[in-house]
Coordinates of C-alpha atoms and ligand atoms in Angstrom, one line a residue:
X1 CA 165.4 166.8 54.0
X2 CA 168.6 165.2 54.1
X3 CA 172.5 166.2 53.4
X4 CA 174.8 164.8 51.1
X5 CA 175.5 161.8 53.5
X6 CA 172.0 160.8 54.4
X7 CA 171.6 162.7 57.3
X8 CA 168.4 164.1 58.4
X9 CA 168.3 168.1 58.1
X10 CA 166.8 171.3 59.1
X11 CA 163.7 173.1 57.1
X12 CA 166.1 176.3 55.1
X13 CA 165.4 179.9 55.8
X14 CA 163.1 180.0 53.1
X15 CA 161.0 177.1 54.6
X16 CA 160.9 178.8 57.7
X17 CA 159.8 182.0 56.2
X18 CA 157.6 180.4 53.6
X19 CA 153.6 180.5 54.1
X20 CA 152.0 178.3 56.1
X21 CA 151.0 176.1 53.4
X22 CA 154.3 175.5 52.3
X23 CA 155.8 175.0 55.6
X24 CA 153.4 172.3 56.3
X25 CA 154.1 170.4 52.7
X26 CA 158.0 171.2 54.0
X27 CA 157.1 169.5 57.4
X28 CA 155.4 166.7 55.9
X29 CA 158.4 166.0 52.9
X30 CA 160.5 165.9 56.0
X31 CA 158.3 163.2 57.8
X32 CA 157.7 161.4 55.0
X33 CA 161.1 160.6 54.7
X34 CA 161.5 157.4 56.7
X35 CA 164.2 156.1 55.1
X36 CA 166.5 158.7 56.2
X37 CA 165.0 158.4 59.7
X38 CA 165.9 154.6 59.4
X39 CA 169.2 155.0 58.5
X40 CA 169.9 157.9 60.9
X41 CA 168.4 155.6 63.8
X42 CA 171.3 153.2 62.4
X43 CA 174.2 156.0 61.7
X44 CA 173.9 156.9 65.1
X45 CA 173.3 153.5 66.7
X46 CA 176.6 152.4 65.5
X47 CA 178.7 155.4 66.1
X48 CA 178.1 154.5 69.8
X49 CA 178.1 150.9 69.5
X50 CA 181.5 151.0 71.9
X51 CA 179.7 150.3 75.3
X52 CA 182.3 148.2 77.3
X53 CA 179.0 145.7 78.2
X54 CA 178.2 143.5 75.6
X55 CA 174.8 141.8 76.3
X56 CA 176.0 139.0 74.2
X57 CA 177.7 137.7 77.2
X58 CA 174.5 137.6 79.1
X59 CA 173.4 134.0 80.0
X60 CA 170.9 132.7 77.3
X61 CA 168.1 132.7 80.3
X62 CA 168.0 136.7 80.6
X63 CA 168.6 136.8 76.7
X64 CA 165.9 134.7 76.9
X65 CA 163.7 136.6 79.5
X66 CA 164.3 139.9 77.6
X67 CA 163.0 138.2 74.4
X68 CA 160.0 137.3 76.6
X69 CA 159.3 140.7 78.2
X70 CA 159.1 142.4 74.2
X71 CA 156.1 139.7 73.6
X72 CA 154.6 140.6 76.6
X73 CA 154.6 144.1 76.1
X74 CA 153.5 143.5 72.6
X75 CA 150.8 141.3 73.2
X76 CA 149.2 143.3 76.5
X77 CA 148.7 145.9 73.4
X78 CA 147.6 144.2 70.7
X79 CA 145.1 142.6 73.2
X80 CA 143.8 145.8 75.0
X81 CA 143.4 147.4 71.4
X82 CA 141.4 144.7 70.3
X83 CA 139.5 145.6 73.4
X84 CA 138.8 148.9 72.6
X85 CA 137.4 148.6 69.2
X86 CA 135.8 144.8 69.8
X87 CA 134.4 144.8 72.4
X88 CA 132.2 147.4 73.6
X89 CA 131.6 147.1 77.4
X90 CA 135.6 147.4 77.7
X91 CA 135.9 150.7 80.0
X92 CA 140.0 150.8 79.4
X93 CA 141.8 152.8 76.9
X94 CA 146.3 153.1 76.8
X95 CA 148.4 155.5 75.4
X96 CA 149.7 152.5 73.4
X97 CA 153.8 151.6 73.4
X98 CA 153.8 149.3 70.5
X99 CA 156.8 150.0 68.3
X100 CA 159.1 151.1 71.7
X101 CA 159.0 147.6 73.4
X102 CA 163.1 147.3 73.0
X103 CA 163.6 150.4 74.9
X104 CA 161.5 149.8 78.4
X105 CA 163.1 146.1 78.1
X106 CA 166.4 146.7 77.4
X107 CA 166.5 149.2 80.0
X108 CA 164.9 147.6 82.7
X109 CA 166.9 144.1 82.3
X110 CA 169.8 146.2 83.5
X111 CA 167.8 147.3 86.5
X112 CA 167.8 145.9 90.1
X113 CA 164.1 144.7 90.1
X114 CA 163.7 142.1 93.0
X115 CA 164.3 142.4 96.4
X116 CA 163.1 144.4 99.5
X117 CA 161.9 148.2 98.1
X118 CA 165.0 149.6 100.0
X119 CA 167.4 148.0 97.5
X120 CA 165.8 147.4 94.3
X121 CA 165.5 150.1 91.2
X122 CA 163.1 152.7 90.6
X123 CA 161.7 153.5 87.6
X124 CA 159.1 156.5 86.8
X125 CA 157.3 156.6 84.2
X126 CA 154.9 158.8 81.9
X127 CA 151.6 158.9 79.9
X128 CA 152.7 155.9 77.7
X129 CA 153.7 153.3 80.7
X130 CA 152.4 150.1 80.4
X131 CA 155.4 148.9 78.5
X132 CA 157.6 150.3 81.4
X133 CA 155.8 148.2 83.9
X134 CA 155.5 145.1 82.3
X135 CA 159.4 146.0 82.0
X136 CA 159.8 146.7 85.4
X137 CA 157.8 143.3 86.5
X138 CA 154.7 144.1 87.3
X139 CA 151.8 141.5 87.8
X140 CA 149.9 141.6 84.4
X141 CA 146.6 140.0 85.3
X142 CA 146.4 142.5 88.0
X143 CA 146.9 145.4 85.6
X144 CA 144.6 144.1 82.9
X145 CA 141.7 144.6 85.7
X146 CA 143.0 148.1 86.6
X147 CA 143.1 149.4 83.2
X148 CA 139.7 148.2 83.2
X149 CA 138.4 150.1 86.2
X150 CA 138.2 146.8 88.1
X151 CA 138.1 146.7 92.1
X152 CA 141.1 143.7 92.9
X153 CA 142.8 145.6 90.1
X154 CA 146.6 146.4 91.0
X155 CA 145.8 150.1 92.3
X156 CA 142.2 148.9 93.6
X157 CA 140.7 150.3 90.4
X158 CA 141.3 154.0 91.5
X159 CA 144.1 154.4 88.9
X160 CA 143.5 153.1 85.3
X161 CA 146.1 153.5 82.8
X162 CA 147.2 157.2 84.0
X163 CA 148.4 156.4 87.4
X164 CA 149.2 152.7 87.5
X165 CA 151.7 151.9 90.4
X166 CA 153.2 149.2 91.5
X167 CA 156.3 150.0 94.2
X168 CA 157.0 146.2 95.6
X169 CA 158.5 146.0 91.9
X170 CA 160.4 149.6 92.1
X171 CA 157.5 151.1 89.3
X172 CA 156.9 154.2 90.9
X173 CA 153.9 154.9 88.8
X174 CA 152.6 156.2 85.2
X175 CA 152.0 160.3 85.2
X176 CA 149.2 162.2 83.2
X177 CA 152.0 164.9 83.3
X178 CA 154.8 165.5 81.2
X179 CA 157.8 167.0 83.5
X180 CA 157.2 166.5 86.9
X181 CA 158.1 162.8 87.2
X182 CA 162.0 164.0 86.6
X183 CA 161.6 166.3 89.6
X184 CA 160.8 163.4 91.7
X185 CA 163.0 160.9 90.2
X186 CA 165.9 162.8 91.1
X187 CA 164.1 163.3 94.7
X188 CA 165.0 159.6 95.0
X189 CA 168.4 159.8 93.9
X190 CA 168.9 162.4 96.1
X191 CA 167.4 160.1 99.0
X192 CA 169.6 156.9 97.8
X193 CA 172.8 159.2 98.0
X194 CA 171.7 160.4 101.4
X195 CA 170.8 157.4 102.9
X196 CA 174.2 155.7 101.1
X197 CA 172.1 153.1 99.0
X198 CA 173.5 151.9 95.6
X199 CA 169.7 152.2 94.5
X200 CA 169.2 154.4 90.9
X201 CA 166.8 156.2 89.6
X202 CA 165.3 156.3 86.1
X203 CA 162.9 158.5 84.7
X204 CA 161.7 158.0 80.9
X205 CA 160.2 160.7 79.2
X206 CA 159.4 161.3 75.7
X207 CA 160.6 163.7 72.9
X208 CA 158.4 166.4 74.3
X209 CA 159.5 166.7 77.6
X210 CA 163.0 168.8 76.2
X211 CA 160.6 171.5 76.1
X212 CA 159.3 171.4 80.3
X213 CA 161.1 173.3 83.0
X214 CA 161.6 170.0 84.9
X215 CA 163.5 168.6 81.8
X216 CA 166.3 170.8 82.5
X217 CA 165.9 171.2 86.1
X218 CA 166.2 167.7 86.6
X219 CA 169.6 167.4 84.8
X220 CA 170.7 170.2 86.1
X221 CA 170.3 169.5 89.7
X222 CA 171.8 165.6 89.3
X223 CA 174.8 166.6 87.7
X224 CA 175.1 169.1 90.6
X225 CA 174.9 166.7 93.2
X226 CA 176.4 164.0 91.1
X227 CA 172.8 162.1 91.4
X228 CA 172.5 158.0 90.6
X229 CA 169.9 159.5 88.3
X230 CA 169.4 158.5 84.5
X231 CA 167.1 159.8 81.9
X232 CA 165.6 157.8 79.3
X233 CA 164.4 160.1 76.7
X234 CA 162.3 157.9 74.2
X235 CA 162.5 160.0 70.8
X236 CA 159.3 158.8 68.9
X237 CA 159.7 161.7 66.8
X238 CA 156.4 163.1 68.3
X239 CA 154.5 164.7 70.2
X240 CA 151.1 164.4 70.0
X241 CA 150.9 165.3 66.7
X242 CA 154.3 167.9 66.1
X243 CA 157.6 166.6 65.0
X244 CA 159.8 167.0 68.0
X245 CA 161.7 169.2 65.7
X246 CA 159.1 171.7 66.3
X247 CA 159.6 172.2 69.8
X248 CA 163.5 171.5 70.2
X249 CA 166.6 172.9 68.4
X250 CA 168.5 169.8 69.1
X251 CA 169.0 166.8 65.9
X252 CA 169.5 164.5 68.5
X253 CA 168.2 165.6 72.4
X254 CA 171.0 163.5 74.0
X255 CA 173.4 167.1 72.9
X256 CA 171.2 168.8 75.9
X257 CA 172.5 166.4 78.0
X258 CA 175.6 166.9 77.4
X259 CA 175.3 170.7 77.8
X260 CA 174.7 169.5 81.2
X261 CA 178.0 167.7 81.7
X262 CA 175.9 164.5 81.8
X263 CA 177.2 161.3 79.8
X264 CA 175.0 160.7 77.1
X265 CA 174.6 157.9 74.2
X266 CA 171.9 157.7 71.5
X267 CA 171.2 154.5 70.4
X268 CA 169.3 152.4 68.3
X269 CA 165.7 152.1 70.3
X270 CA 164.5 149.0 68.0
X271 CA 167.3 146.9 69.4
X272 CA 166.8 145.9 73.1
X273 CA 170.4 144.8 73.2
X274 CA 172.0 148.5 72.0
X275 CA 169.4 149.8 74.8
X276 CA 170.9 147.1 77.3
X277 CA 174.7 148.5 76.6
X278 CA 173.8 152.1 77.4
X279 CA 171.6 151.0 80.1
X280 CA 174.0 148.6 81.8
X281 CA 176.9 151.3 81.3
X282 CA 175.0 154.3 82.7
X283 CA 173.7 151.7 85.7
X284 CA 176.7 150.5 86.8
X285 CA 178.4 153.8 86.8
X286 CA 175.7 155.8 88.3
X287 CA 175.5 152.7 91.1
X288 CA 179.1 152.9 91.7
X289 CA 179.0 156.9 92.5
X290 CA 179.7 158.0 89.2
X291 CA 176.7 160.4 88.9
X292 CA 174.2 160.7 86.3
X293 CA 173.5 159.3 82.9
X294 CA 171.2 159.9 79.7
X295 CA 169.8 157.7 76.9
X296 CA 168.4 158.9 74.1
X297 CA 166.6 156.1 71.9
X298 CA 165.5 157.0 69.0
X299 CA 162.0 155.1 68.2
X300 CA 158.5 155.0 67.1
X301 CA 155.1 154.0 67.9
X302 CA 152.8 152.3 65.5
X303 CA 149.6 153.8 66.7
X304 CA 148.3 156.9 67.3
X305 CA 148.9 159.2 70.3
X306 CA 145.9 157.9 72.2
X307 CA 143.7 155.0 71.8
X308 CA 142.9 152.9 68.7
X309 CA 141.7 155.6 66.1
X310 CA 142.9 154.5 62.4
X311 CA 143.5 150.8 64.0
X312 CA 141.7 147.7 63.1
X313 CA 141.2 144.3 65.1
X314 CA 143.3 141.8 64.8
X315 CA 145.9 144.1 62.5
X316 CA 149.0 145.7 64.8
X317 CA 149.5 149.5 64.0
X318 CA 147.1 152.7 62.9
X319 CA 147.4 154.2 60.0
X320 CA 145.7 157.2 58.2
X321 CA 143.3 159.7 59.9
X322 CA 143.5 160.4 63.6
X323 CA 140.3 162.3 64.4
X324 CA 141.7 163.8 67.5
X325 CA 144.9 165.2 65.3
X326 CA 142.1 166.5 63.1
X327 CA 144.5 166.3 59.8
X328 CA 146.7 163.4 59.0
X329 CA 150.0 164.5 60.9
X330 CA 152.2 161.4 59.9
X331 CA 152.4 159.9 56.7
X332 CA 151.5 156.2 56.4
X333 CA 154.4 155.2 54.4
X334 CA 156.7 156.8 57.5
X335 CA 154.5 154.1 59.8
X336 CA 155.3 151.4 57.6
X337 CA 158.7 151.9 57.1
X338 CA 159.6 151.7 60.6
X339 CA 157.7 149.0 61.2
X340 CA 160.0 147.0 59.1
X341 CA 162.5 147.5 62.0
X342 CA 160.5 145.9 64.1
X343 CA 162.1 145.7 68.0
X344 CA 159.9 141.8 68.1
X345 CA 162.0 140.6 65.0
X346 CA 165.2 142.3 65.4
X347 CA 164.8 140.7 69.2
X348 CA 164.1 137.4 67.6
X349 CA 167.2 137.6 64.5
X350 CA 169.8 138.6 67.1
X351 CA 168.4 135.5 69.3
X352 CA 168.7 133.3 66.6
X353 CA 172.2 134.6 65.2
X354 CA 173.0 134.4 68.4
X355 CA 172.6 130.5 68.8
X356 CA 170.5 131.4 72.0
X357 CA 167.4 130.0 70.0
X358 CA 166.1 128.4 67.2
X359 CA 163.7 129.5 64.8
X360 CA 160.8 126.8 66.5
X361 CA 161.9 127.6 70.4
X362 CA 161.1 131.5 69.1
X363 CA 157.6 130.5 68.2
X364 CA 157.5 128.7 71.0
X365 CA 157.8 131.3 73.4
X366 CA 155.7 133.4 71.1
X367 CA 152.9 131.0 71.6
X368 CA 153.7 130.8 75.6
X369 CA 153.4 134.3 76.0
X370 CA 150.2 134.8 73.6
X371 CA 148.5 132.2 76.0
X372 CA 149.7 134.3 79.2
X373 CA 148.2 137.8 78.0
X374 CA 145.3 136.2 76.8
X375 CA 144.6 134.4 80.8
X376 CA 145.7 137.8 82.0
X377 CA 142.9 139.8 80.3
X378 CA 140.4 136.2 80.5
X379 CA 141.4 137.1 84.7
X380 CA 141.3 140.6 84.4
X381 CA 137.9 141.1 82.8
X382 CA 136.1 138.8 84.9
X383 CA 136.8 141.0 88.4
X384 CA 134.4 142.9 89.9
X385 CA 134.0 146.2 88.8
X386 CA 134.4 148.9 91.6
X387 CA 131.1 150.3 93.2
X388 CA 130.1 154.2 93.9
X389 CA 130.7 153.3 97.3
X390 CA 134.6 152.6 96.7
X391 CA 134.8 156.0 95.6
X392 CA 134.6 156.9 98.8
X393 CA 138.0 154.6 99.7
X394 CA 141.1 156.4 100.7
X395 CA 139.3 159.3 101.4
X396 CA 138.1 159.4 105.4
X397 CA 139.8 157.2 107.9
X398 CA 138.3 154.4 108.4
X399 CA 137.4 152.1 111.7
X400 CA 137.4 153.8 115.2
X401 CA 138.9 157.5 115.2
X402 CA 140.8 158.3 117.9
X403 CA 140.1 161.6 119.5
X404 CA 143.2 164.1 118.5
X405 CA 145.5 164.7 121.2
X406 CA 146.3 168.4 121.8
X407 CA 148.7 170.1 124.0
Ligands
LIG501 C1 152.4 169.5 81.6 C2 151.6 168.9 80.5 N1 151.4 169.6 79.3 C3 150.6 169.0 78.3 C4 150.2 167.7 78.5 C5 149.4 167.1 77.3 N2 150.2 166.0 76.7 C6 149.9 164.7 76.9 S1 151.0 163.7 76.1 C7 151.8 165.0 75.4 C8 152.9 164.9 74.4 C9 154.0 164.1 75.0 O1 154.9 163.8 73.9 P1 156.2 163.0 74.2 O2 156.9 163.5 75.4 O3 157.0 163.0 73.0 O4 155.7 161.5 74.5 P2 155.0 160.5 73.5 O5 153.5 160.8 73.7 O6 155.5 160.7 72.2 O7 155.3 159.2 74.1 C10 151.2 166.2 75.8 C11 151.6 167.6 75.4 C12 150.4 167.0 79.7 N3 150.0 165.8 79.9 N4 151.2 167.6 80.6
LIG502 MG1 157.2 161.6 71.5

């Protein structure tokens, strides 16, 4: 439902009250209305399009490189769902990103991502988190083989797509669980401020993370202790298979924040350069001492919550039934609709409006980075697979045990 200026509204009383039934046609009205989640994405985007850091005054190379990381992300998915409905001695599976690639690079281009682990960034992430750490600069042949269970994969196989880690890069890791990542996050702030680093620490978490504990413990306890923390909450609109609506009072989630006394900005998640101005904002302030910081993006993801169901090879998205949501829980049209605000093209317009590129250098790089993914999974699928034995790993100590020393 929307008001008399476009803006996207609260089910009435009467919704609330009505039947079932009708509060599920109510629910499903309001999802279907994608326009008015377009334009809201939009409304809000450029009511808070007054960052002091313009990322058009980045050099062309990192406009460049950010342009590049999208692909990447893009491709690594596209690829892997192929996978998973081609070919059928593929072991992986993803909670796939697509649709969100602007936020994970537009964040983590304003991030310190090189260096010795005492100085760089570090990001945590969630469920959803190979976009984060192709982001953050992980080694993508080397995850390909660990999402697929391989031994030389980056996490020795042990880790698939759940707990994926990577530290020499600052990615802390993926987490099956939704809350507890903020806890620790702002563990490590807590440790930079101690040890008088100017490291930060960024957590993303989805829409459905407002309603954990650690949500509000987390913000709570940086703003206390004035934390180089920063939250990236990725509103896809869903979780699982609820509107975020259902579990959160807030329009936009970013007003908990600032219930918190924490700086917060909504912006545009399809545009990786509005993600870069928060970023760089809350970065650079948080870095300098000035405490914590939240983004809210507002987003979507083009396929389901898990897996490929209601995908096809070769075609980017999912649309229709989800099995596993056992009733249709968005409509199609709502899927389309944001996909015309696509974070690849809007990446590519800007770079072109921009002079950085022309429209031939843009496919170009395209074509560059389809060739990388597609060595990266070539690599990653040819490693050997981990053995019963190397389940085993990590578990006793291994080589000579010295007797323990008592007294
Ligand atoms: C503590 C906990 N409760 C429930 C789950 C099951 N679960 C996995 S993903 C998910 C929804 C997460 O939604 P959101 O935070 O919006 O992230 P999105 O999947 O949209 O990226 C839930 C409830 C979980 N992993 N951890
Ligand atoms: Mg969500």
């Amino acid at each position: 439902m929307t008001d008399n200026d476009g803006n996207l509204v609260f089910c009435s009383d009467e919704e609330e009250q009505a039947p079932q039934s009708e509060s599920r046609r109510g629910f499903l009205k309001l999802a279907a209305l994608s326009g008015a989640v377009a334009t809201l994405s939009t409304r809000r985007a450029l009511a808070n399009g007054d960052t002091a850091f313009h990322a058009k005054d980045l050099p062309d190379d990192k406009l460049i490189d950010m342009y590049r990381t999208i692909l990447k992300i893009r491709w690594h998915e596209r690829t892997q769902a192929d996978q998973m409905l081609g070919n059928p001695d593929y072991r992986g599976y993803n909670h796939f990103y697509a649709g969100q690639e602007a936020v994970a690079t537009g964040v983590c281009a304003a991030l310190r991502n090189d260096g010795p682990f005492e100085q760089i960034d570090l990001v945590y992430s969630t469920h959803r988190p190979s976009g984060h750490a192709i982001a953050k600069g992980v080694d993508i042949p080397t995850m390909v083989a660990e999402m697929d269970f391989r031994a030389t994969g980056m996490n020795g196989g042990y880790a698939a797509e759940m707990h994926i880690s990577d530290p020499s890069v600052g990615f802390v890791g993926a987490d099956g669980m939704i809350g507890p990542g903020h806890v620790t996050a702002t563990g490590s702030a807590f440790a930079f401020r101690a040890r008088g680093s100017d490291q930060v620490s960024v957590v993303f978490g989805g829409d459905g993370t407002y309603a954990t504990p650690q949500f509000h413990s987390a913000l709570n306890n940086a703003k206390l202790l004035d934390l180089p923390f920063i939250y990236v909450l990725e509103n896809n609109l869903y979780h699982q298979y609820a509107h975020y609506t259902y579990s959160c009072p807030h329009r936009d989630i970013a007003d908990a924040a600032t219930a918190y006394g924490i700086p917060a900005r909504v912006v545009d998640g399809q545009d990786v350069m509005q993600v870069y101005n928060a970023a760089k904002e809350a970065v650079d302030r948080a870095r300098a001492g000035g405490g914590p910081g939240f983004i809210e993006a507002k987003t979507y993801r083009y396929y389901n919550h898990w897996g490929a169901p209601g995908a096809k090879e070769g075609e980017l998205g999912a649309f229709g039934y989800d099995p596993l949501a056992i009733t249709s829980f968005r409509p199609e049209r709502e899927v389309r609709a944001w996909m015309q605000r696509d974070p690849v093209d809007i990446a590519r317009n800007i770079l072109v409006d921009w002079g950085v590129v022309d429209e031939a250098r843009a496919t170009e790089i395209e074509d560059e980075v389809k060739t990388e993914i597609t060595a990266a999974f070539e690599w990653g699928l040819a490693q050997p697979l981990c053995t019963p034995e190397d389940g085993l790993k990590h578990v006793f100590a291994e080589g000579t045990v010295l007797p323990r020393q008592f007294g």
